[in-house]
Amino acid sequence: MAQVLPDERELRRVIGDGDTIADGEVEGLGEQELVDLYRSMVVLRTYDERSVVYHRQGRIGTYAIFWNHEAMQAGSVYALDRDDWVFPSYRESAIGLLRGMPVETVLSWWRGHPSGWWNPLDYNVASICVPIGTHVPHAVGLAWGKKLRGEKTVAVAYFGDGATSEGAFHEGANFAGVMKAPAILFCNNNQWAISTPVSAQTAAETLADKAVGYGMPGVRVDGGDVLAVYEATREAVERARAGDGPTFIEALSYRAAPHATADDPSAYIDMERVEEERQNECLGRYARYLWRIGVLTDELEEQIRGEALQAMKDGIAAAEAEPSADPELVFRHAYVNPPPSLSEDLAELKRVLGNE
Amino acid sequence: MAQVLPDERELRRVIGDGDTIADGEVEGLGEQELVDLYRSMVVLRTYDERSVVYHRQGRIGTYAIFWNHEAMQAGSVYALDRDDWVFPSYRESAIGLLRGMPVETVLSWWRGHPSGWWNPLDYNVASICVPIGTHVPHAVGLAWGKKLRGEKTVAVAYFGDGATSEGAFHEGANFAGVMKAPAILFCNNNQWAISTPVSAQTAAETLADKAVGYGMPGVRVDGGDVLAVYEATREAVERARAGDGPTFIEALSYRAAPHATADDPSAYIDMERVEEERQNECLGRYARYLWRIGVLTDELEEQIRGEALQAMKDGIAAAEAEPSADPELVFRHAYVNPPPSLSEDLAELKRVLGNE
Amino acid sequence: MSEKTLVEAINECFHVELERDDSVMVMGEDVGRAGGVFRATAGLRDRFGPDRCVDTPLAEAGILGSAIGLCMAGWRPVCEMQYDAFSYPCLDQLITHVGRYRWRTGGAMEFPLTIRMPYGGGVRAPELHDDSPETYYVHTPGVKVAIPSTPADAKGLLAAAIREPDPVVILEPKLHYRTMRGEVPDGEHVTPLGKARVAREGSDVTLVAYGSMVPLSEQAADELAGEASVEVLDLRSLKPLDEDALLASAAKTGRVVIVQEAPRVAGFGAEIAAILAEKAILDLRSPVLRVTGYDVPYPYWQIEDAYMPSVERVTDAVRKLLRF
Amino acid sequence: MSEKTLVEAINECFHVELERDDSVMVMGEDVGRAGGVFRATAGLRDRFGPDRCVDTPLAEAGILGSAIGLCMAGWRPVCEMQYDAFSYPCLDQLITHVGRYRWRTGGAMEFPLTIRMPYGGGVRAPELHDDSPETYYVHTPGVKVAIPSTPADAKGLLAAAIREPDPVVILEPKLHYRTMRGEVPDGEHVTPLGKARVAREGSDVTLVAYGSMVPLSEQAADELAGEASVEVLDLRSLKPLDEDALLASAAKTGRVVIVQEAPRVAGFGAEIAAILAEKAILDLRSPVLRVTGYDVPYPYWQIEDAYMPSVERVTDAVRKLLRF
Ligand SMILES: Cc1ncc(C[n+]2csc(CCOP(=O)(O)OP(=O)(O)O)c2C)c(N)n1
Ligand SMILES: Cc1ncc(C[n+]2csc(CCOP(=O)(O)OP(=O)(O)O)c2C)c(N)n1
Ligand SMILES: [Mg+2]
Ligand SMILES: [Mg+2]
């Protein structure tokens, strides 16, 4: 009888603790690649921290913080080819930055400005998915459709621990298994769905256990270890490209910040635990690793951080310089061929607003 | 690390084949109980076979045949207390007969007559669920709700292999795990969802594997072996009543008849395989077992079959003797307090029909 | 031209469109091996292979959700929902994604998907095989809706939907799948969305209908022959709606009865009445009446006739208007 | 009486009703530990325990589906959907079961469940936090719908829903959760379903509205002071609907503008217009107009004001009627 357990129930780790746990390494990642990965994480971290500030300053709207999720996002995207597709949730709102999307695009999204809507084909990054879990079947359909066309594209859907409770997740995962879709179901298990702990979300021992029911491998990885995330994703990509179908990756992490700017977690989370997690956050862990293996220097660190910060400054300036959106856009883009009533409505609105 | 595999991936069996596989027995089942079980199966088999005839005679409408599913239904219900709840799908339409529901009620349901609608509280048998998988959360909710009230009631939801693909199944199963609901998810895996084989339904190796993802035991049982079904269900009931939560039971069987009277399976099923399965159908298997252990006699067999047949004759006569339904019933029962517009509609219809 | 049943016309449309455009694919429960429970997709799997006529798992949200991804990969999926009431699990994907994804990309991507399903009652079926869910679809932004009433339109509207760059929902009157026969153009045949059809000309009263309510309305018109000259307007497409045809007919007759199988409250017929109340108030010589299903679950079939709009109820409504 | 915000009134209602009837329970995402993302359920978990104020898994169909089972076990569950657009996954359970189960038992069982959710736009939120989905609910047989526009009604209608033996959906105008304050009766307070409220008396034109469109309509009425005497009718309950109040107001003014935030096509406002076109045609001195959202996804928030019915659009419609 074949093994149906998730591939690994223990968490994969590469990065040590500088003390009792030894550092590992990932084959194929040279110094250049290690620095690239670091840069990706800094870009994301900088985006996130600045966004919280911009929100406080009233320059962007409600914002879903992804502090301490950078390793999961950067590590996994780094394992993809440029042709591979990324399906983000709101928690991965800035993941497009890793594909060359301008900072102002993402900021504009959070500013409720139409220039925040991008063409997914430009980056192979799907639109941000707000309703939980509902994009899992999209990613699976894309992967399946590409496979039907004989292309080698892989699609990754990102979602949280809470998302695994939704029917849409289930239906998408099951389709992926049946269609042997080259898809990766990447679960950011940050252990909270707003105020609901993962223990109230499912009775499964691990989220990776769910993979068994879809006939796909389930992998568990330390979501704070960017190298482990990279490696696990790369293996999943290889499997997918070899025609061996989908993989479920559970990246275990901890939400060490509020759910979003509007949220006050002190009502439901033990803030001491949060503080502990903050001490062990993923960027610092990776930086210390790079220091230990002699890849990072003060100079390099400063340069990378400086560039990221500058990009944010330019980005917010560009976003704020966007001309205010044309209200007529309300009527655009819903249809290729709009029903006549919609044109009438537009004409009527223009008349009322005296713009006609 | 705890074992997360379904309890058993091999099929449980009790009944032998009279040849190389030895007969087993189930503790606690004496001769009387064994005959009771046999009677239950005969009642169901007779109901089913007569219904197909009645359908051909135009006396009932489209009918979902459950030939060769009797062991799963009778075996599992026999493991329940009268207070426990049963949530049937259309495939278990006659399961209420095992709880004293009159034959004519079930026949009336298939005749599209309002006297086929019953009060679930009379039998602790929920209404027949037509939309696939959607009753799983109902059963779970009932079990959870009874538990909250301090009652010891168990609820069983019956559904097919196809149902495991639906989001509603998933959400219900996950709730069951989280709430530790005293529920049993009983999957009749007859290996077909109309024309779709289970291999096109899921990539999971077994359906019981799905239990892992909900943190509940998954059990596999030979669905053609009424004693194995009884035993597995009884264990699940004991677990539930002990406060240990839900169980997923996969009963493996084969749909050895068309999906429903309107269906022609020869278009998609290998009819030789069906013939093989028909040779090994569940009632015959149990009867041969009872003969081997000396419980069944020609006389008893004839008596039980005769009674079941008579009940059907009386049932169809009673169903056909029902006065034709009052069209006013269209307006009844949707609301406790109907909106005024509905009373207007009724008055209007009566006026048009000249009944006022 | 050849005579076909409504469901044969649909099947022929599939054969033509899958042959014509190899990005068209069909997916749903039992559409492949079995050729659909009504045989609407018969022969497609054998002819075009199991990748272009796909038996999916039993999961309507999964079907529609993955169809969105298929569109992104360049396919034009046609999703079958096995019955009207079994389409409800896909509503979430429809409302939150199908109708919004193009908009969300700033108009950069197209989602040329079609959802089709048998709809409506009168077929002596168990519960939940009889719904008329068009209102849920029409009310959803970004989604178009068409409902044929003849075999020719069943073929033509489906072809239009498949070729349309916007998502389209097609409801097919299952009551007439096999009982209605009609002349159907051979080969490629497209009935444009947004054009109503005057099924019968008349000058005293207009019956506005779609789908299976069209032949019923024609029967009512027959019944009223001698009493009143009844026009029957077959909307064919609910969105885009042919308002011109609606208003022209109302202007001509001044009396309108809307016939709709779905429950009345907030059903699509209300939209028709509302358009008339806004744009035809001076043309109307009498109230606008609706003959509809009721605000109750579709009933057990022994009494379903009491629920369904009937010739009697329609003629009664027309006579009311004539007497007004 | 004490002054409360709209969401405080809801919270108070919960405290009163859970105290009053120990079969009432609250369930949903984040309703317990966090007290709801808008704090509508604050304090309930501490006071009544985690079994009567339940943080559920993130699964709307699971919430509503298990609530059906809870009803069968004797509970009166109040299900929160966290936002309007996140209620769509529960539509299947709503349409196929919540609205039909009692009927299916021949009237033997009751399903006294309440579904409540914040609805509507204007709050500068990301996509899908702004929908007005009432039409999907009102069109569904077996389900009642109420939408409060004041803190007092928010408390009273929720209490009515909780006590009602039929399933009720309550949409709460989230725009006014914290910005609208009003006098709210202390202790038990029930606003009966099916009774509209004349929010403002007038004689020239009637504005028919509900939820957040009521204060907007009142503003429009202010704006028109001197020009026209405007009546504002707050429907409060969409099903059962207070037709008498609607027809009485239409008879008095002869001019009606319906104000609805949801997309116009086949929205609930059409039902109001259709009722008028049927039953008030001789009273109407002018067309019935609808000022509504559009047939497009609710827009990104920087331009949401162009989508939302505005005082300008309402006054423009009123002036059109006055000129007619
Ligand atoms: C279908 C749906 N229901 C509810 C919500 C409201 N909501 C937004 S985030 C969230 C929690 C999500 O938790 P999880 O899946 O763990 O992702 P995380 O936010 O932790 O990354 C909820 C309930 C939603 N967006 N979509
Ligand atoms: C939600 C839903 N989708 C589709 C259908 C149509 N349908 C009826 S039976 C069936 C197959 C069910 O297969 P399975 O779950 O294996 O149960 P079985 O009939 O084999 O007992 C389908 C697709 C339905 N009843 N409900
Ligand atoms: Mg989470
Ligand atoms: Mg089956």
Tab-separated table of N, CA, C and O and ligand atoms in Angstrom, chain B residues 69 90-91 159-163 188-194 196 255 259, ligand 4:
chain	number	residue	atom	x	y	z
B	69	HIS	N	-27.651	-1.674	-2.094
B	69	HIS	CA	-27.232	-0.725	-1.058
B	69	HIS	C	-27.874	-1.090	0.286
B	69	HIS	O	-27.660	-0.389	1.268
B	90	TYR	N	-31.407	11.010	-1.439
B	90	TYR	CA	-32.409	10.318	-2.279
B	90	TYR	C	-32.086	8.829	-2.391
B	90	TYR	O	-32.946	8.029	-2.696
B	91	ARG	N	-30.820	8.440	-2.195
B	91	ARG	CA	-30.444	7.030	-2.328
B	91	ARG	C	-30.944	6.223	-1.136
B	91	ARG	O	-31.043	5.007	-1.195
B	159	PHE	N	-24.452	9.729	2.318
B	159	PHE	CA	-24.167	10.400	1.044
B	159	PHE	C	-23.279	9.480	0.213
B	159	PHE	O	-22.778	8.459	0.723
B	160	GLY	N	-23.054	9.864	-1.027
B	160	GLY	CA	-22.324	9.000	-1.948
B	160	GLY	C	-20.886	9.407	-2.142
B	160	GLY	O	-20.395	10.378	-1.552
B	161	ASP	N	-20.186	8.646	-2.984
B	161	ASP	CA	-18.801	8.962	-3.301
B	161	ASP	C	-18.711	10.339	-3.967
B	161	ASP	O	-17.842	11.155	-3.645
B	162	GLY	N	-19.645	10.625	-4.867
B	162	GLY	CA	-19.620	11.918	-5.558
B	162	GLY	C	-19.749	13.081	-4.592
B	162	GLY	O	-19.144	14.136	-4.781
B	163	ALA	N	-20.525	12.878	-3.547
B	163	ALA	CA	-20.790	13.955	-2.590
B	163	ALA	C	-19.526	14.472	-1.925
B	163	ALA	O	-19.464	15.625	-1.492
B	188	ASN	N	-21.655	6.055	1.212
B	188	ASN	CA	-21.920	4.892	0.370
B	188	ASN	C	-21.068	5.064	-0.876
B	188	ASN	O	-21.390	5.834	-1.769
B	189	ASN	N	-19.935	4.389	-0.911
B	189	ASN	CA	-19.080	4.485	-2.100
B	189	ASN	C	-19.472	3.385	-3.071
B	189	ASN	O	-18.901	2.297	-3.078
B	190	ASN	N	-20.473	3.716	-3.905
B	190	ASN	CA	-20.903	2.730	-4.901
B	190	ASN	C	-20.119	2.914	-6.200
B	190	ASN	O	-20.475	2.380	-7.240
B	191	GLN	N	-19.076	3.708	-6.113
B	191	GLN	CA	-18.077	3.860	-7.169
B	191	GLN	C	-18.550	4.601	-8.417
B	191	GLN	O	-17.790	4.741	-9.380
B	192	TRP	N	-19.753	5.101	-8.394
B	192	TRP	CA	-20.240	5.905	-9.509
B	192	TRP	C	-21.065	7.072	-8.998
B	192	TRP	O	-21.838	6.931	-8.064
B	193	ALA	N	-20.898	8.197	-9.632
B	193	ALA	CA	-21.799	9.332	-9.452
B	193	ALA	C	-22.448	9.492	-10.834
B	193	ALA	O	-21.812	10.012	-11.751
B	194	ILE	N	-23.636	8.982	-10.962
B	194	ILE	CA	-24.259	8.797	-12.288
B	194	ILE	C	-23.218	8.133	-13.184
B	194	ILE	O	-22.873	6.974	-12.936
B	196	THR	N	-20.015	9.114	-13.637
B	196	THR	CA	-18.638	9.477	-13.311
B	196	THR	C	-18.038	8.474	-12.329
B	196	THR	O	-18.543	8.338	-11.211
B	255	ARG	N	-22.553	0.144	-7.604
B	255	ARG	CA	-23.916	0.435	-8.074
B	255	ARG	C	-24.253	-0.557	-9.181
B	255	ARG	O	-23.838	-0.377	-10.328
B	259	HIS	N	-28.482	4.450	-12.193
B	259	HIS	CA	-28.532	5.517	-11.191
B	259	HIS	C	-29.967	5.758	-10.743
B	259	HIS	O	-30.252	5.927	-9.562
E	4	MG	MG	-22.042	7.013	-5.949
